[in-house]
PDB file of C-alpha atoms in Angstrom:
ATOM      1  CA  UNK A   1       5.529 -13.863 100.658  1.00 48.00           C
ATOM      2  CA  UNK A   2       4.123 -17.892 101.046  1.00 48.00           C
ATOM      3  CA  UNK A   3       5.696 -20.392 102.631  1.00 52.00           C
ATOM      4  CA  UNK A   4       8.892 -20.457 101.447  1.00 57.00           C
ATOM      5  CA  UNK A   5       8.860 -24.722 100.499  1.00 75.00           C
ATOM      6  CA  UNK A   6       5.618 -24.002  99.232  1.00 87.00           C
ATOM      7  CA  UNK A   7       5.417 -24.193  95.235  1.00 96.00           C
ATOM      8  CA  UNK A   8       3.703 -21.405  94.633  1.00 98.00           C
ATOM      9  CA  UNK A   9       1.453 -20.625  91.051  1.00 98.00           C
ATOM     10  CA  UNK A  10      -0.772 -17.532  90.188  1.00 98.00           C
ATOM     11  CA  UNK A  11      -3.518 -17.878  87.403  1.00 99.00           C
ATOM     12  CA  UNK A  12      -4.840 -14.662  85.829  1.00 98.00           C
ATOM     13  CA  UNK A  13      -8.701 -14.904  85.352  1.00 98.00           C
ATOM     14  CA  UNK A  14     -10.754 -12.794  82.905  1.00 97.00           C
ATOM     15  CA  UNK A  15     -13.820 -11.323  83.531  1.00 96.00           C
ATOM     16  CA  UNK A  16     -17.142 -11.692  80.902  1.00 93.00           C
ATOM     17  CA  UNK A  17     -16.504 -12.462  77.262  1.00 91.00           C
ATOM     18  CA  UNK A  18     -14.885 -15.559  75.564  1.00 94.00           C
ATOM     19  CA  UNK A  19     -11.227 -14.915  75.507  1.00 96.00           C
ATOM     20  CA  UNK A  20      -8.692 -17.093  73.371  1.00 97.00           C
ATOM     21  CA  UNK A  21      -5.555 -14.843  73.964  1.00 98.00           C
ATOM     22  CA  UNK A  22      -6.740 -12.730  77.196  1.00 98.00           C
ATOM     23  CA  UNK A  23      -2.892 -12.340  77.551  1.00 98.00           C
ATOM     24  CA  UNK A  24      -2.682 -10.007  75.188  1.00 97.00           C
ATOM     25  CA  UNK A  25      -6.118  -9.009  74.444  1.00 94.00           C
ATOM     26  CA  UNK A  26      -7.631  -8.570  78.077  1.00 96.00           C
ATOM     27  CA  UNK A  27      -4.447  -8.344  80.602  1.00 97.00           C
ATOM     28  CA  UNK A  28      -1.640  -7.082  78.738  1.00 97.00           C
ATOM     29  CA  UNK A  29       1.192  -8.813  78.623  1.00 97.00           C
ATOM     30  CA  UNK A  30       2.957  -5.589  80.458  1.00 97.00           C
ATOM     31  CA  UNK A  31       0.705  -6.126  83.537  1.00 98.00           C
ATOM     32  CA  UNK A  32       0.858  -9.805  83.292  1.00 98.00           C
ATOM     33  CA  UNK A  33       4.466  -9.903  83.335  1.00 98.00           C
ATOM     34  CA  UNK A  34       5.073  -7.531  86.216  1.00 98.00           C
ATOM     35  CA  UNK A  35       2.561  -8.766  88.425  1.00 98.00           C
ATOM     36  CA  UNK A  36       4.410 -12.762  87.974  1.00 98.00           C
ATOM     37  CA  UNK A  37       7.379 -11.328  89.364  1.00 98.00           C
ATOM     38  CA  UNK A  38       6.072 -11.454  92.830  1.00 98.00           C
ATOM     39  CA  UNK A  39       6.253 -15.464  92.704  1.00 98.00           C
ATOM     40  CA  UNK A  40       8.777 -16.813  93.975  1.00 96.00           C
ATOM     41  CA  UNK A  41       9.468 -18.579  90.311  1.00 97.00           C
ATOM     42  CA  UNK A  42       8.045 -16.115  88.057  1.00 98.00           C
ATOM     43  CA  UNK A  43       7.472 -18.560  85.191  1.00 98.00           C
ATOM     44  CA  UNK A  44       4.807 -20.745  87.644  1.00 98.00           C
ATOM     45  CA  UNK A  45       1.712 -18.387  86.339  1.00 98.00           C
ATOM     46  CA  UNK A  46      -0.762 -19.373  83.778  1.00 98.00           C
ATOM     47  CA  UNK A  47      -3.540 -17.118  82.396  1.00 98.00           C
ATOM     48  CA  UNK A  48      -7.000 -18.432  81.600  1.00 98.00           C
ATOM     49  CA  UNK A  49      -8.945 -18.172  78.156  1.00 98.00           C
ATOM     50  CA  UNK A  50     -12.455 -19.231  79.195  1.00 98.00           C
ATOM     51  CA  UNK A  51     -15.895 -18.498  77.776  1.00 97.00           C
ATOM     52  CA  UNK A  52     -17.189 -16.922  80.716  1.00 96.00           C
ATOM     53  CA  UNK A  53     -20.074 -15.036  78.141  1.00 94.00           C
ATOM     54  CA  UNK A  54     -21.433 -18.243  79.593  1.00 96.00           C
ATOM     55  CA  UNK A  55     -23.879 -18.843  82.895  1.00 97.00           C
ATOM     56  CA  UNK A  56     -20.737 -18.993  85.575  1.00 98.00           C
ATOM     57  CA  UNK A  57     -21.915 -23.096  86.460  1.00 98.00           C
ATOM     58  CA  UNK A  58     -21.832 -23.436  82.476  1.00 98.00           C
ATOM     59  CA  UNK A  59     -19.230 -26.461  81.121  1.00 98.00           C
ATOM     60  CA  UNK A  60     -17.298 -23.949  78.958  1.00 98.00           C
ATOM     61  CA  UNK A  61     -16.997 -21.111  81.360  1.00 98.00           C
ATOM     62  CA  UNK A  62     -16.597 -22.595  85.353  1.00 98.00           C
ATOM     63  CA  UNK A  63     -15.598 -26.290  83.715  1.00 98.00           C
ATOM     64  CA  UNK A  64     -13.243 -24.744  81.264  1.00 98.00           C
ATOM     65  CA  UNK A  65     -11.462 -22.916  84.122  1.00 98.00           C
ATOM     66  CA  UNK A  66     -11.412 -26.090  86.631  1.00 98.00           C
ATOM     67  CA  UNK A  67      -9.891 -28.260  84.308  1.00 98.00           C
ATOM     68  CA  UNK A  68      -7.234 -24.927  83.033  1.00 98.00           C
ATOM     69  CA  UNK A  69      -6.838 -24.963  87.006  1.00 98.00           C
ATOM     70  CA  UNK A  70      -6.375 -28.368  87.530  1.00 98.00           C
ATOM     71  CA  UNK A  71      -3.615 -28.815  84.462  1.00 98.00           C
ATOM     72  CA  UNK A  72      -1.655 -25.928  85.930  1.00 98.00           C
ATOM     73  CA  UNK A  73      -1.747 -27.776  89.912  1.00 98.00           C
ATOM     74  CA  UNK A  74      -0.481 -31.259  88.144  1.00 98.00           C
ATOM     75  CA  UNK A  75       1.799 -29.595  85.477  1.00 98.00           C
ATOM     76  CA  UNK A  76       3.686 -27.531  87.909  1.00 98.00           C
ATOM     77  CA  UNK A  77       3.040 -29.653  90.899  1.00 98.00           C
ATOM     78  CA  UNK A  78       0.997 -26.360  92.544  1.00 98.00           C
ATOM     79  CA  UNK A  79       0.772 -26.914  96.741  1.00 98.00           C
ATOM     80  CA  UNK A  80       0.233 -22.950  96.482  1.00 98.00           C
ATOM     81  CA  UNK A  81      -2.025 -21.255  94.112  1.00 98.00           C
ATOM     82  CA  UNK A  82      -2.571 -17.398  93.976  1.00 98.00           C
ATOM     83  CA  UNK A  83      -5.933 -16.773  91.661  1.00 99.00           C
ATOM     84  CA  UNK A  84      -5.911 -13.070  90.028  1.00 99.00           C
ATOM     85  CA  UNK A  85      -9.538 -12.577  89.100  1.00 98.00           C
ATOM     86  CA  UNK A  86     -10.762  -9.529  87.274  1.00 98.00           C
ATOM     87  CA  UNK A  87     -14.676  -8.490  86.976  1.00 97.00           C
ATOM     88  CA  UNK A  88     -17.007 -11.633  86.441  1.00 97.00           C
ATOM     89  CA  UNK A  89     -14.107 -13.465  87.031  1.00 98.00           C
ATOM     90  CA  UNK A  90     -14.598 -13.726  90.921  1.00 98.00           C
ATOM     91  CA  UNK A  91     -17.957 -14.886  90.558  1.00 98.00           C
ATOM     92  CA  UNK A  92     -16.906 -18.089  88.500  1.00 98.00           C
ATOM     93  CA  UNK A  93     -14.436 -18.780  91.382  1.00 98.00           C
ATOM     94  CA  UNK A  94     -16.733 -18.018  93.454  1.00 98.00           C
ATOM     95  CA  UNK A  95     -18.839 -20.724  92.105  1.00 98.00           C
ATOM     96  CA  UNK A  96     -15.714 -23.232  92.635  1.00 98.00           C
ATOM     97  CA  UNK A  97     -14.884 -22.166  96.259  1.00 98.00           C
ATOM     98  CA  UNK A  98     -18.639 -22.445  97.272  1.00 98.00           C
ATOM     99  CA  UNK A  99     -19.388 -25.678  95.629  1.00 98.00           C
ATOM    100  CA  UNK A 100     -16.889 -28.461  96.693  1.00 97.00           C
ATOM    101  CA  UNK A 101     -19.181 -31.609  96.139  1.00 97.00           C
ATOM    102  CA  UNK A 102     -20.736 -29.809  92.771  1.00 97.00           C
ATOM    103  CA  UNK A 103     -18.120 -31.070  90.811  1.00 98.00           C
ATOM    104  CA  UNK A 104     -14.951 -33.810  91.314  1.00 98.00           C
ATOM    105  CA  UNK A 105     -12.882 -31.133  89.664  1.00 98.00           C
ATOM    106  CA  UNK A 106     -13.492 -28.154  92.532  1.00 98.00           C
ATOM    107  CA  UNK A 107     -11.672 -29.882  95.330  1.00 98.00           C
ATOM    108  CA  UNK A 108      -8.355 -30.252  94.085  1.00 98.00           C
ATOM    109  CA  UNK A 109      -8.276 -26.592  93.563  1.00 98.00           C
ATOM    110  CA  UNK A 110      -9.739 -25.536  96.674  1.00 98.00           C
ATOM    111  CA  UNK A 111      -7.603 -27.200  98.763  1.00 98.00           C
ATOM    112  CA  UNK A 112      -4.524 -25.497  96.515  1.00 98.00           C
ATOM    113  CA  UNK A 113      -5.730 -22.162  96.697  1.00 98.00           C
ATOM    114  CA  UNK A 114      -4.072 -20.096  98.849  1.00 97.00           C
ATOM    115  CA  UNK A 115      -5.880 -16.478  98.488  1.00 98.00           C
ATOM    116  CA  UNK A 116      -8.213 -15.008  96.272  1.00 98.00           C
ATOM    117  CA  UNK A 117      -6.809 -11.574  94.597  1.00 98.00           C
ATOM    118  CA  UNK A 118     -10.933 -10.383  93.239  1.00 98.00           C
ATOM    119  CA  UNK A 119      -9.723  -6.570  91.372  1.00 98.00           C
ATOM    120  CA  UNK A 120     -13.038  -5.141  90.712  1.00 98.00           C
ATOM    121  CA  UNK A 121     -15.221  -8.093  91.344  1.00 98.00           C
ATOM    122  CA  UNK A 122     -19.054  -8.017  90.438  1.00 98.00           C
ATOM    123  CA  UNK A 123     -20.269  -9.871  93.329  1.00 98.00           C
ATOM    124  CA  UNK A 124     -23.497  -8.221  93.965  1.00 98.00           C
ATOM    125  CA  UNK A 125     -24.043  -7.924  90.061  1.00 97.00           C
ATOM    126  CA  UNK A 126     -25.058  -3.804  88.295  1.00 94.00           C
ATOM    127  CA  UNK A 127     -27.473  -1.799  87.279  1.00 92.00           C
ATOM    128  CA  UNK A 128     -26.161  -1.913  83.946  1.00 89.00           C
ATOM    129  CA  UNK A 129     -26.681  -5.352  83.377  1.00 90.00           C
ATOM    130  CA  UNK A 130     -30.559  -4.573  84.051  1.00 88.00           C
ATOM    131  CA  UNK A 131     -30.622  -1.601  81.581  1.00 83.00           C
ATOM    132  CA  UNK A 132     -28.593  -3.865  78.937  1.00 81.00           C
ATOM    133  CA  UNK A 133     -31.192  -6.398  79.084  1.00 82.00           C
ATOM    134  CA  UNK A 134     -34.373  -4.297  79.210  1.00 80.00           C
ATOM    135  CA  UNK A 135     -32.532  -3.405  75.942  1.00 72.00           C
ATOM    136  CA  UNK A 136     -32.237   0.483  76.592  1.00 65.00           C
ATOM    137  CA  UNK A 137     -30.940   2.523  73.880  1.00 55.00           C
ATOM    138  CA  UNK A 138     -26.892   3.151  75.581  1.00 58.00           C
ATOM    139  CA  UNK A 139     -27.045  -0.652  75.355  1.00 57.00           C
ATOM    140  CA  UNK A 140     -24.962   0.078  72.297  1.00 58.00           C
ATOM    141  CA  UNK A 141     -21.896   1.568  74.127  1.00 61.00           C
ATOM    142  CA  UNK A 142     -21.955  -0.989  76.268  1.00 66.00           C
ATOM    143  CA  UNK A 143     -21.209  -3.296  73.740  1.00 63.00           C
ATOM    144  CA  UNK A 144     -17.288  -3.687  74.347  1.00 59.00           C
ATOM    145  CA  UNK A 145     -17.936  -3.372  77.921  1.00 65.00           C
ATOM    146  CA  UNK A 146     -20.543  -6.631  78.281  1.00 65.00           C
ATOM    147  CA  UNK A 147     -21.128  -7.929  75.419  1.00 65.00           C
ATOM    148  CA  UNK A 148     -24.657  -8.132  74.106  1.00 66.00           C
ATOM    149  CA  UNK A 149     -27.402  -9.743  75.718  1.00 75.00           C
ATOM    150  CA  UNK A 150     -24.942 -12.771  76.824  1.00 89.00           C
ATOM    151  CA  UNK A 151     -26.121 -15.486  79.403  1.00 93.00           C
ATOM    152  CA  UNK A 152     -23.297 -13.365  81.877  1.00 93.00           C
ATOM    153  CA  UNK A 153     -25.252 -10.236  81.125  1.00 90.00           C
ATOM    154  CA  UNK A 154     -28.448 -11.670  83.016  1.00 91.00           C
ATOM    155  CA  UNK A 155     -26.603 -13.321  85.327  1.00 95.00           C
ATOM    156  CA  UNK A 156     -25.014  -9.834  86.679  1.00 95.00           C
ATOM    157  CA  UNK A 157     -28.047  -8.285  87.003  1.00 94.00           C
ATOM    158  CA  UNK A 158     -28.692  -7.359  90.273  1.00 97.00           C
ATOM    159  CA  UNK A 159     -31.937  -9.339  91.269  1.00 97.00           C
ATOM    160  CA  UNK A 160     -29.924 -12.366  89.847  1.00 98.00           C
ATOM    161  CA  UNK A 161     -26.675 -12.304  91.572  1.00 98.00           C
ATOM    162  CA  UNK A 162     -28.765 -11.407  94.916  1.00 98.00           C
ATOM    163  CA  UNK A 163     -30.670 -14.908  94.195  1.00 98.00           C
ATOM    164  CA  UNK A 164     -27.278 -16.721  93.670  1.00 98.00           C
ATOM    165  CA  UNK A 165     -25.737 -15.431  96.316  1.00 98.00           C
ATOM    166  CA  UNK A 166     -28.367 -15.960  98.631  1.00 98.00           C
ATOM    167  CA  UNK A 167     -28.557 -19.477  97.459  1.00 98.00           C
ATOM    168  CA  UNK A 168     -25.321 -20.953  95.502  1.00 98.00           C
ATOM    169  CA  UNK A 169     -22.330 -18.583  96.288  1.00 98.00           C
ATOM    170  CA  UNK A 170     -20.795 -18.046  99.923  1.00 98.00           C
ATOM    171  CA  UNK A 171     -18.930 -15.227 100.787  1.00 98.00           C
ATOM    172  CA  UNK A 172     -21.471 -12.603 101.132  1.00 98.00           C
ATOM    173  CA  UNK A 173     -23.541 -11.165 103.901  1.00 97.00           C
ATOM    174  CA  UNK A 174     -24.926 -13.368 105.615  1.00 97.00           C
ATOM    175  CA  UNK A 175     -23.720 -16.474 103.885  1.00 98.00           C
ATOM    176  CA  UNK A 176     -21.112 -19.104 104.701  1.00 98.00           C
ATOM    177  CA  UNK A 177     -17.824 -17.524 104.341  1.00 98.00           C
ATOM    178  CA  UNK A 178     -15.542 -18.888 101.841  1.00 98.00           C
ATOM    179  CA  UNK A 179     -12.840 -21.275 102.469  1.00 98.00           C
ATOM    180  CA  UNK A 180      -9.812 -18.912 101.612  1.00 98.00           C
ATOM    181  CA  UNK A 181      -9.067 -15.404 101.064  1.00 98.00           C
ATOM    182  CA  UNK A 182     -10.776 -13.256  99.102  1.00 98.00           C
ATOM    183  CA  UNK A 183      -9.978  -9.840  99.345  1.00 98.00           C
ATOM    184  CA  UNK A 184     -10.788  -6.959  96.775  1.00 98.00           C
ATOM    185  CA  UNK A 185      -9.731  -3.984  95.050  1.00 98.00           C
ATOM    186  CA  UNK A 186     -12.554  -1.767  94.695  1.00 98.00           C
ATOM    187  CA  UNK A 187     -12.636   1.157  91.344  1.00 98.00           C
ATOM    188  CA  UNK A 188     -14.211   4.057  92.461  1.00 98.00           C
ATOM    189  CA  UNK A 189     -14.209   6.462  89.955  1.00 97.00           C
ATOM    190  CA  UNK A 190     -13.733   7.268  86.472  1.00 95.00           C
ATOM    191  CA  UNK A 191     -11.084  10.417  85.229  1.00 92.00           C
ATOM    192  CA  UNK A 192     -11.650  11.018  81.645  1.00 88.00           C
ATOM    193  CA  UNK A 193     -10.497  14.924  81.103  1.00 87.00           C
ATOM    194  CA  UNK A 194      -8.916  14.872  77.990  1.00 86.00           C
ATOM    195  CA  UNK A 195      -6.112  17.231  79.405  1.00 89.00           C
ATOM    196  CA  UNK A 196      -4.875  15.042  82.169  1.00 87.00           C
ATOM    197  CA  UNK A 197      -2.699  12.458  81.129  1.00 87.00           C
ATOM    198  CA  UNK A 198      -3.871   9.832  83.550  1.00 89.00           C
ATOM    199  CA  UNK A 199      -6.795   9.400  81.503  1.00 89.00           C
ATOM    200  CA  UNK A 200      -4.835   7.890  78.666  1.00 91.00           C
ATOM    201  CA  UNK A 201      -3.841   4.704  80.570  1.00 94.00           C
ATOM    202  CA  UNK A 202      -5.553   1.594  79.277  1.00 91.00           C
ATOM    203  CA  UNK A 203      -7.146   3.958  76.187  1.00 90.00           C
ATOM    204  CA  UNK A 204      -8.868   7.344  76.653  1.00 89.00           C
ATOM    205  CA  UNK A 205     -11.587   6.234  74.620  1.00 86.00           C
ATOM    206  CA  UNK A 206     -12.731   3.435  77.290  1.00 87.00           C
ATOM    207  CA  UNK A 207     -12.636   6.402  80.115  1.00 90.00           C
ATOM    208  CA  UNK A 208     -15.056   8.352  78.064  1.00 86.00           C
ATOM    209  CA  UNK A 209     -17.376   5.307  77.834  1.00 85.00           C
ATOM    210  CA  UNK A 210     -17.576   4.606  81.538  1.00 89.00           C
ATOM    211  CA  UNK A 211     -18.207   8.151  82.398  1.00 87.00           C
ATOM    212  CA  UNK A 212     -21.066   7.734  80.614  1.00 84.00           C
ATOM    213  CA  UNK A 213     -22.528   4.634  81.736  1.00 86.00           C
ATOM    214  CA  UNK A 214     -21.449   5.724  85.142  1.00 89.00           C
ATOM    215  CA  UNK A 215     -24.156   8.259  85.410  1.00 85.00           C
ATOM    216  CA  UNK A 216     -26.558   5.359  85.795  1.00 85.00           C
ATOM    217  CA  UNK A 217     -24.583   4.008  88.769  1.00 93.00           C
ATOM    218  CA  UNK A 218     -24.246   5.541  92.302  1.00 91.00           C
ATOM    219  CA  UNK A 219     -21.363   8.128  93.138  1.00 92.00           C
ATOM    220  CA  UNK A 220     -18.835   5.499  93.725  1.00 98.00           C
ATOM    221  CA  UNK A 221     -18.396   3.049  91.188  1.00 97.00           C
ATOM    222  CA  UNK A 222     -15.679   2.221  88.329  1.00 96.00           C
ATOM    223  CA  UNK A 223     -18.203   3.001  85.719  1.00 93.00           C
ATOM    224  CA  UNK A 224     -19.453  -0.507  85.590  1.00 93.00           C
ATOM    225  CA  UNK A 225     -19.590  -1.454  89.436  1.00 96.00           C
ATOM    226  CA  UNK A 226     -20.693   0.260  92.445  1.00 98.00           C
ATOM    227  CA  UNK A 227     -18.015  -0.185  95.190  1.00 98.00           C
ATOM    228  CA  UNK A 228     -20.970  -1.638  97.089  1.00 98.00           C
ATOM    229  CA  UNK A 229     -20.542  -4.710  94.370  1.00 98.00           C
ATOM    230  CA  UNK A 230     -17.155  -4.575  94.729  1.00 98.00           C
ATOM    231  CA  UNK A 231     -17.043  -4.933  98.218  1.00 98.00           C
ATOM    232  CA  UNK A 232     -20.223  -7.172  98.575  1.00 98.00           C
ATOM    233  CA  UNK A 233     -18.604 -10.920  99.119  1.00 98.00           C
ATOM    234  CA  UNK A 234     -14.863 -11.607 101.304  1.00 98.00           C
ATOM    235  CA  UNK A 235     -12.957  -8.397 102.184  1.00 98.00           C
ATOM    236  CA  UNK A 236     -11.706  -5.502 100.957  1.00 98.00           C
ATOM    237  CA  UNK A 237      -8.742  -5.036 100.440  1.00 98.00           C
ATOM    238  CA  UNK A 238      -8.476  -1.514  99.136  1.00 98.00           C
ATOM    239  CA  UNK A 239     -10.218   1.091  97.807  1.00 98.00           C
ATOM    240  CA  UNK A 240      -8.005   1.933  94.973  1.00 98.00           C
ATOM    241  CA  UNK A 241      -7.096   6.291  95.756  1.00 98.00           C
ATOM    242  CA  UNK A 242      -5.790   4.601  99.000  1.00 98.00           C
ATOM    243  CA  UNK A 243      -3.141   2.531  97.382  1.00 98.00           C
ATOM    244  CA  UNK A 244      -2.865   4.293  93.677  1.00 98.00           C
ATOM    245  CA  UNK A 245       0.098   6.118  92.803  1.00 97.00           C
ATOM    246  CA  UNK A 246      -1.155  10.052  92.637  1.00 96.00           C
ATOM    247  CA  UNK A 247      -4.384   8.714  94.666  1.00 96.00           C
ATOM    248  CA  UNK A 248      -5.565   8.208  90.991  1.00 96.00           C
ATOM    249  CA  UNK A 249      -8.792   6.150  90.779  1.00 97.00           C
ATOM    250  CA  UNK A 250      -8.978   2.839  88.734  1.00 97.00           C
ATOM    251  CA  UNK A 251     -11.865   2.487  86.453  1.00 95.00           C
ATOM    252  CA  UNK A 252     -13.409  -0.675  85.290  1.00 95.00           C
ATOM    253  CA  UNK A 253     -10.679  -0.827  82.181  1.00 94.00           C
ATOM    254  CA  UNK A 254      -7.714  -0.010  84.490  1.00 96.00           C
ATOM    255  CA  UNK A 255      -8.087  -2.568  86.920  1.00 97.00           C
ATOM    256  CA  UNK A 256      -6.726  -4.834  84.507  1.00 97.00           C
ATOM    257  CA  UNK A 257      -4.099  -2.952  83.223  1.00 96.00           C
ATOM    258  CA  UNK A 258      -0.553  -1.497  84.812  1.00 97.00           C
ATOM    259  CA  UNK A 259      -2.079   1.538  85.801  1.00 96.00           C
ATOM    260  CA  UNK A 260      -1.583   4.006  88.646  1.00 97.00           C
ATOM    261  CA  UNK A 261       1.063   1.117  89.918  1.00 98.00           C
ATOM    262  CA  UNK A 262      -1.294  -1.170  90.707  1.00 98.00           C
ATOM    263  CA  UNK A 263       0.727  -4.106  89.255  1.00 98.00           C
ATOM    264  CA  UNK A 264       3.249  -3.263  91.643  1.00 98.00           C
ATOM    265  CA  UNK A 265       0.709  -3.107  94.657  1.00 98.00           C
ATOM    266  CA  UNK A 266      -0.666  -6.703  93.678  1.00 98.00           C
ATOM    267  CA  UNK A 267       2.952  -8.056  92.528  1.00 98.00           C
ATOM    268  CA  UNK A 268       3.875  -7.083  96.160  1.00 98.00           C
ATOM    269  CA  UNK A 269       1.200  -8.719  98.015  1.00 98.00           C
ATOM    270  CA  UNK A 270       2.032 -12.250  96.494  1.00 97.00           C
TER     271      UNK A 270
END
């Protein structure tokens, strides 16, 4: 738990697409309402709707969030803010935490943010952002997974996110380490047997998707991220069999869903 006079806030952040009710449409308002219970005031929480299809430094995706940010800090009078990022999402952070003097907006946050939660974070981009833009012919079932042939498509692929992390994003190896926490849960497999139940939660159709763009990933991965990606800038926090209820693993579309009791895990950690 914070500091107990602290006046603590958690923001849910989306991963790539533009989102307008990522409440219901990208967290679920089951997982977004058990993970808030962790605060000390559950009703200080806020979740962002972003256009993060953008570049991460673009106006409507990293400006969009720092002014979302910013309102919740002076609405709720934030001294302690939790951020919840999912995918992309803790690369647009990212962006804030490593930039202070980039923008009069960033600093204000920074120095409110307490710990970065990053579940599944693409920090060192994937391979399947390379194949999506080379335009290979599975492009098509990636479609719900990455949209098509967005600016935050190109940015993930790998040579890309290698350049900005080498020269606009701390955090990685080798870089200057970023000014709070950031610790992440890394997916490392997908389970889509139709006979076993667990690969029902968060829709068995999106389990048989990522098993198949996971064959163009290494052995670990979520079916969208290698755990090397996932583990590439902060910490780790977890690898999710370690934590998971049945050791289950959390692919890419149960990391942001109450699956395996990993709402539970996070809630308890804030």
């Amino acid at each position: 738990m914070g500091n107990s006079y602290a006046n603590q806030g958690l923001a849910f952040i989306h991963g790539t697409g533009k989102q307008t009710d990522a409440y219901n449409d990208y967290w679920t308002g089951s997982f977004v309402n058990s993970v808030r219970q962790g605060l000390t005031n559950s009703n200080k929480f806020t979740v962002v709707n972003c256009d993060f299809d953008k570049f991460m430094w673009h106006e409507d995706a990293v400006g969009c969030l720092a002014d979302q940010l910013n309102s919740f800090i002076t609405n709720e009078n934030i001294t302690e803010l939790i951020l919840l990022t999912h995918s992309n999402g803790g690369n647009v952070v990212r962006w804030i935490l490593s930039n202070p003097t980039y923008d009069s907006r960033y600093p204000n946050i920074i120095s409110k943010t307490n710990k970065v939660i990053a579940v599944a974070p693409s920090s060192l981009g994937t391979p399947l952002a390379d194949a999506a833009t080379q335009g290979n012919t599975f492009e098509t079932s990636l479609g719900w997974l990455l949209g098509y042939n967005s600016d935050a498509v190109k940015q993930q692929q790998v040579s890309w996110m290698t350049y900005y992390n080498n020269n606009w994003l701390s955090g990685t190896n080798g870089r200057p380490v970023l000014p709070t926490t950031f610790k992440a849960i890394v997916g490392s497999d997908v389970d889509s047997a139709f006979w076993d139940s667990d690969s029902y939660c968060a829709g068995y159709q999106y389990q048989v998707a990522l098993e198949t763009t996971q064959n163009w990933l290494d052995s670990c991965s979520d079916g969208f991220l290698e755990c090397s990606s996932q583990s590439g800038a902060g910490t780790v926090w977890f690898k999710d069999k370690d934590k998971t209820s049945g050791k289950e693993p959390l692919s890419h579309q149960q990391s942001r869903r109450d699956c395996f009791n990993l709402d539970v895990i996070i809630r308890n950690d804030i």
